CSV table of C-alpha atoms and ligand atoms in Angstrom, one decimal:
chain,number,residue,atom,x,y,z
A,1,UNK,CA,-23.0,-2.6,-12.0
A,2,UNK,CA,-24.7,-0.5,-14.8
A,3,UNK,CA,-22.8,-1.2,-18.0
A,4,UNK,CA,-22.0,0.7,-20.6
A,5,UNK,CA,-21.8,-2.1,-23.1
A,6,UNK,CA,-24.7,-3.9,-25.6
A,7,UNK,CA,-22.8,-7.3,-25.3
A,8,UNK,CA,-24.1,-9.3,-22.9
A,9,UNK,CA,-21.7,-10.7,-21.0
A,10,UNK,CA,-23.0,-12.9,-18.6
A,11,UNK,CA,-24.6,-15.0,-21.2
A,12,UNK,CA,-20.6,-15.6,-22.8
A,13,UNK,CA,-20.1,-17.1,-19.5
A,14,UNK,CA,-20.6,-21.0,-19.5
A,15,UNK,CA,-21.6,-22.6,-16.7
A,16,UNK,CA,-20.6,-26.0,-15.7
A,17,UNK,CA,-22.3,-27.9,-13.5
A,18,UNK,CA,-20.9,-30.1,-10.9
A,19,UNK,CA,-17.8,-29.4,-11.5
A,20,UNK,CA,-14.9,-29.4,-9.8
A,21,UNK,CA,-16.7,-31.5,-7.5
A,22,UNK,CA,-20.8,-32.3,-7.3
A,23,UNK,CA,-22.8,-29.6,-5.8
A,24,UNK,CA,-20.7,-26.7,-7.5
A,25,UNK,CA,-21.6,-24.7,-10.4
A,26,UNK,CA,-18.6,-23.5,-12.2
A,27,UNK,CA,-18.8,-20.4,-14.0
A,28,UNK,CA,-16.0,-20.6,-16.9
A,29,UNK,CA,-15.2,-17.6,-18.0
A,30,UNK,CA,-12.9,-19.1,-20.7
A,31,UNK,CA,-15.7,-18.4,-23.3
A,32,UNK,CA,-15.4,-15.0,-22.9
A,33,UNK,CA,-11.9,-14.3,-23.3
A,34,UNK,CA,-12.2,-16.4,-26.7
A,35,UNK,CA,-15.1,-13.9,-27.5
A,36,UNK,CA,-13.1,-11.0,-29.2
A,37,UNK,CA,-15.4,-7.9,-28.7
A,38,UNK,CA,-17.0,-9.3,-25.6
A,39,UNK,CA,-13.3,-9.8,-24.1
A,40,UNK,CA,-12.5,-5.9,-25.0
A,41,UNK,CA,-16.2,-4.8,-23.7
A,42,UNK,CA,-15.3,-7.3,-20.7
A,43,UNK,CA,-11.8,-5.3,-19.7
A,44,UNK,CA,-12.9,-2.0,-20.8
A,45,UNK,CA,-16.0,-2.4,-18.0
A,46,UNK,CA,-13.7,-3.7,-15.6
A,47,UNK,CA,-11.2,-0.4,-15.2
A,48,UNK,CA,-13.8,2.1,-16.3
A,49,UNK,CA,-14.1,3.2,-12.7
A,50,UNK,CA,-10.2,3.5,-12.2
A,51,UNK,CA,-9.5,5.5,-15.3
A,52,UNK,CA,-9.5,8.6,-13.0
A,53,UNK,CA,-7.4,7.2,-10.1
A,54,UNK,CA,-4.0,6.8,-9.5
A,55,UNK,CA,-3.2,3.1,-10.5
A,56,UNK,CA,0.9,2.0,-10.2
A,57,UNK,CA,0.2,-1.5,-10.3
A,58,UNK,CA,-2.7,-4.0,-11.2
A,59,UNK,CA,-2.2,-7.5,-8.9
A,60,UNK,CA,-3.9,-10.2,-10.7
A,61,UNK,CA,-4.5,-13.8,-9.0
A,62,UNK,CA,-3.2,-16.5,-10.7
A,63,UNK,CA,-4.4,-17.5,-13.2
A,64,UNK,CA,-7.7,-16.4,-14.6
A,65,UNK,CA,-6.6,-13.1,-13.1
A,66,UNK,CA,-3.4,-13.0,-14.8
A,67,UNK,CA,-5.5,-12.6,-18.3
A,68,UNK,CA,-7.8,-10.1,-17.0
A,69,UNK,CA,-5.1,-8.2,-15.4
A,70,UNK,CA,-2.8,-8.1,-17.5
A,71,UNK,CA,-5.4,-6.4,-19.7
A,72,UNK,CA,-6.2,-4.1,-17.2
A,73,UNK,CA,-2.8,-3.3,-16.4
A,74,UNK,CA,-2.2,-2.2,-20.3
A,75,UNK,CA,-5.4,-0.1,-20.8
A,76,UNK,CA,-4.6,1.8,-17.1
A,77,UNK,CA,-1.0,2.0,-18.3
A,78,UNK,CA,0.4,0.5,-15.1
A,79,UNK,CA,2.3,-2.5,-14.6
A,80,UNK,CA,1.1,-6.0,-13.3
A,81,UNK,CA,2.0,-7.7,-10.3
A,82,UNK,CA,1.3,-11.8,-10.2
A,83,UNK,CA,0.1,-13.1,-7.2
A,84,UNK,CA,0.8,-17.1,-7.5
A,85,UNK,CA,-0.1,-19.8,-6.1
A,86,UNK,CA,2.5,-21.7,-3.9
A,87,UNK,CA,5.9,-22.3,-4.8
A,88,UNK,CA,5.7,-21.2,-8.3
A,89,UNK,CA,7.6,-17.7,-7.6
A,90,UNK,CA,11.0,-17.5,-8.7
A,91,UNK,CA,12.6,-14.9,-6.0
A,92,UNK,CA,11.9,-14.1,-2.7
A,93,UNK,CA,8.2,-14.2,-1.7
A,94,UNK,CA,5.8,-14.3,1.5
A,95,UNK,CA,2.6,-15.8,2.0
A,96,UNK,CA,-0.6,-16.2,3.2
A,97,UNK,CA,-3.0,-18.8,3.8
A,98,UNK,CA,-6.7,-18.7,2.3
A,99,UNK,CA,-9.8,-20.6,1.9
A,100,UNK,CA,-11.5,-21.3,-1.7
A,101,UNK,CA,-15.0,-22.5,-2.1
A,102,UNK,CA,-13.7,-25.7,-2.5
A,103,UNK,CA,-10.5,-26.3,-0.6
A,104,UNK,CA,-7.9,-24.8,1.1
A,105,UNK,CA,-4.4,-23.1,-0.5
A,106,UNK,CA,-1.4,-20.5,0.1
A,107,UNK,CA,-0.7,-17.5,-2.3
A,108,UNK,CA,2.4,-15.7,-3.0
A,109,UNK,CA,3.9,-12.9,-4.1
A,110,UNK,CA,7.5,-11.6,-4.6
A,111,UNK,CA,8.6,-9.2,-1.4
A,112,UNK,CA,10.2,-6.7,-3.8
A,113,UNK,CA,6.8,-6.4,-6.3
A,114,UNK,CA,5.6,-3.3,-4.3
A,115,UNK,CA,6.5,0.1,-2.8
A,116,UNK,CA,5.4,1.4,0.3
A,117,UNK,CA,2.2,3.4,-0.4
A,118,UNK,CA,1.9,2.0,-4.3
A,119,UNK,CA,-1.8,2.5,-5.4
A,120,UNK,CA,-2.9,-0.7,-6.3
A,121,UNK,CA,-5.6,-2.4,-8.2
A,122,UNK,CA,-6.6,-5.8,-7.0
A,123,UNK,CA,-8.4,-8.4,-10.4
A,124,UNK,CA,-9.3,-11.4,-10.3
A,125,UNK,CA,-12.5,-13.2,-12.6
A,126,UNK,CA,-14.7,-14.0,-9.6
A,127,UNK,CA,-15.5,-13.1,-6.4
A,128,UNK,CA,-17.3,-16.1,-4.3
A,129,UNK,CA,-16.8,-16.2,-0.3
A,130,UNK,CA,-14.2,-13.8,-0.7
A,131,UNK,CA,-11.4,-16.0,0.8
A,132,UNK,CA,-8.8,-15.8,-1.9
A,133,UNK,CA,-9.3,-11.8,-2.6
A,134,UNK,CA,-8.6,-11.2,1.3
A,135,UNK,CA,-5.9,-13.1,1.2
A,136,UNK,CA,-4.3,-11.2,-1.3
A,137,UNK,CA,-5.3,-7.9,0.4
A,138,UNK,CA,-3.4,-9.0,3.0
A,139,UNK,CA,-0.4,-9.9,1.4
A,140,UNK,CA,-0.2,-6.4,-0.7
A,141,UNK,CA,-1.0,-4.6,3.1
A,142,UNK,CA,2.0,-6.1,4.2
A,143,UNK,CA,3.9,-5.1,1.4
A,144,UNK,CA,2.0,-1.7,2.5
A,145,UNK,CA,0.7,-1.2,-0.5
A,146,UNK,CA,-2.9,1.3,-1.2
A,147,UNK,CA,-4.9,-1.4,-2.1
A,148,UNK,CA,-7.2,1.3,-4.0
A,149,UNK,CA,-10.4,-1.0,-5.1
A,150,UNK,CA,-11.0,-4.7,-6.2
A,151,UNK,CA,-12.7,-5.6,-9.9
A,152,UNK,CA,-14.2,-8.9,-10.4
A,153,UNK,CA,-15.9,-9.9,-13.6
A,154,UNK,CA,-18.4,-12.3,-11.8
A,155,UNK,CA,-19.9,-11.9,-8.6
A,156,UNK,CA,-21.8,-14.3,-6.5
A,157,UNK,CA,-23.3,-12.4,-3.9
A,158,UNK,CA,-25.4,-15.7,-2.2
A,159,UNK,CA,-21.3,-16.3,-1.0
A,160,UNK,CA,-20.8,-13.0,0.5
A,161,UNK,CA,-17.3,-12.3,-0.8
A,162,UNK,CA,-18.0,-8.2,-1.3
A,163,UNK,CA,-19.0,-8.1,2.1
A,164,UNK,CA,-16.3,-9.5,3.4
A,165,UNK,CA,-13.9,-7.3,1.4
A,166,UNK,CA,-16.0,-3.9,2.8
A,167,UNK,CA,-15.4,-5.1,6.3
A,168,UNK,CA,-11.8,-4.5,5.1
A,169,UNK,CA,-12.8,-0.8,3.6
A,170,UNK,CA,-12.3,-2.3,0.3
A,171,UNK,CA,-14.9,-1.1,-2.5
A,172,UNK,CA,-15.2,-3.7,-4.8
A,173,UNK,CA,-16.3,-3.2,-8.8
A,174,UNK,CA,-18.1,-6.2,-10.5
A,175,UNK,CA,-20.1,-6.8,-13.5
A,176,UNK,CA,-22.0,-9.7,-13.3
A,177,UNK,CA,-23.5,-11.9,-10.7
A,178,UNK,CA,-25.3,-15.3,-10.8
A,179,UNK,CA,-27.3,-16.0,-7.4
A,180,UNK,CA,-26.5,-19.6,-5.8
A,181,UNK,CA,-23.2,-21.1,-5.4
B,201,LIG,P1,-13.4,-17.3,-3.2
B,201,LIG,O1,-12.0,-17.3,-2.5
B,201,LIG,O2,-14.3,-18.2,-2.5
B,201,LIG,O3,-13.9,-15.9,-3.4
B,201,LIG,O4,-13.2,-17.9,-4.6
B,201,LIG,C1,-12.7,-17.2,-5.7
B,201,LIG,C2,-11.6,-17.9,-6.5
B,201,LIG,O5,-12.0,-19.2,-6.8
B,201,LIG,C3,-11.5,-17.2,-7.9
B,201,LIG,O6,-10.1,-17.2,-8.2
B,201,LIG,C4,-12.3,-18.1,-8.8
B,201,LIG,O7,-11.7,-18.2,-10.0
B,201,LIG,C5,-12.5,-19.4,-8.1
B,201,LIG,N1,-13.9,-19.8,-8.0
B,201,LIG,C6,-14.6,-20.0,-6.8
B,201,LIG,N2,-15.8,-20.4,-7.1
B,201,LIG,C7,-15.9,-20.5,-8.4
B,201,LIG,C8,-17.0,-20.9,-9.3
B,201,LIG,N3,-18.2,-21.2,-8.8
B,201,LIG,N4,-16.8,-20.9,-10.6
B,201,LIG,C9,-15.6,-20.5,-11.1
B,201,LIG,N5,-14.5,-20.2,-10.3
B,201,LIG,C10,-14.7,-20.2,-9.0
């Protein structure tokens, strides 16, 4: 987590309190994608360990991590894959149950979006018990892709998310944490 950059980031996040529902803090990280050279220092961070890997495909989770990946996807000169939420796919997809912080949902993503043995980079913005990231490790394994690493902007370790993620040989990339929920 040592960064190369003078912009702090975590201070460009904004947290809201309460929010979606009383007892969570919500770490919007809308405020830094509006930020212009805090949103380059934010992407450039985030791939800096994969520059020297083979990358096919970046899979960003709707829909923070559709920004972030996209991004990522253009600076490691890859392509993106969209993992969605339920339903919202146009062609054939499977899917996979997962567990957020705050609920319960099912991500997708198409059948066809991956080769067998694709090196791929897994984004999202945050990383908090981990639920939605395995669920997308899952779905890219059964696509059998390489799932290659994981890069999260925010981390909150008190939820355990990395952890979970190393118990599925994983190795995860963040760049800023906030302790609590
Ligand atoms: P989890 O599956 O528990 O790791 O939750 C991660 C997903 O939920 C990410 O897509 C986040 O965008 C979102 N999320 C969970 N907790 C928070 C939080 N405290 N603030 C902002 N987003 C969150």
């Amino acid at each position: 987590m040592t960064l190369k950059t003078d912009i702090d980031l975590k201070s460009l996040v904004r947290t809201i309190p309460d929010y979606p529902k009383p007892g969570i803090m919500f770490r919007d990280i809308t405020t830094l994608f509006g930020h212009a050279s805090g949103f380059r220092a934010c992407v450039e961070e985030l791939v800096r360990p994969f520059h020297d890997q083979r990358v096919e495909s970046v899979a960003g989770i709707e829909a923070r991590g559709f920004i972030l990946g996209g991004a990522a996807a253009d600076r490691l000169r890859c392509g993106f894959v969209p993992i969605r939420k339920k339903g919202k796919l146009p062609a054939k997809a499977i899917g996979q149950d997962y567990e957020l912080e705050y609920g319960v949902d099912v991500i997708e993503i198409h059948e066809d979006a991956i080769s067998a043995g694709e090196p791929v980079l897994l984004v999202d913005d945050l990383i908090a018990t981990g639920g939605t990231a395995v669920a997308a490790i899952k779905l890219l394994r059964r696509l059998k892709a390489e799932v290659i690493g994981a890069a999260f902007v925010i981390d909150l370790p008190d939820l355990g998310g990395l952890a979970r993620l190393a118990e599925l040989g994983v190795e995860c990339h963040t760049l800023i944490s906030f302790d609590g929920e």
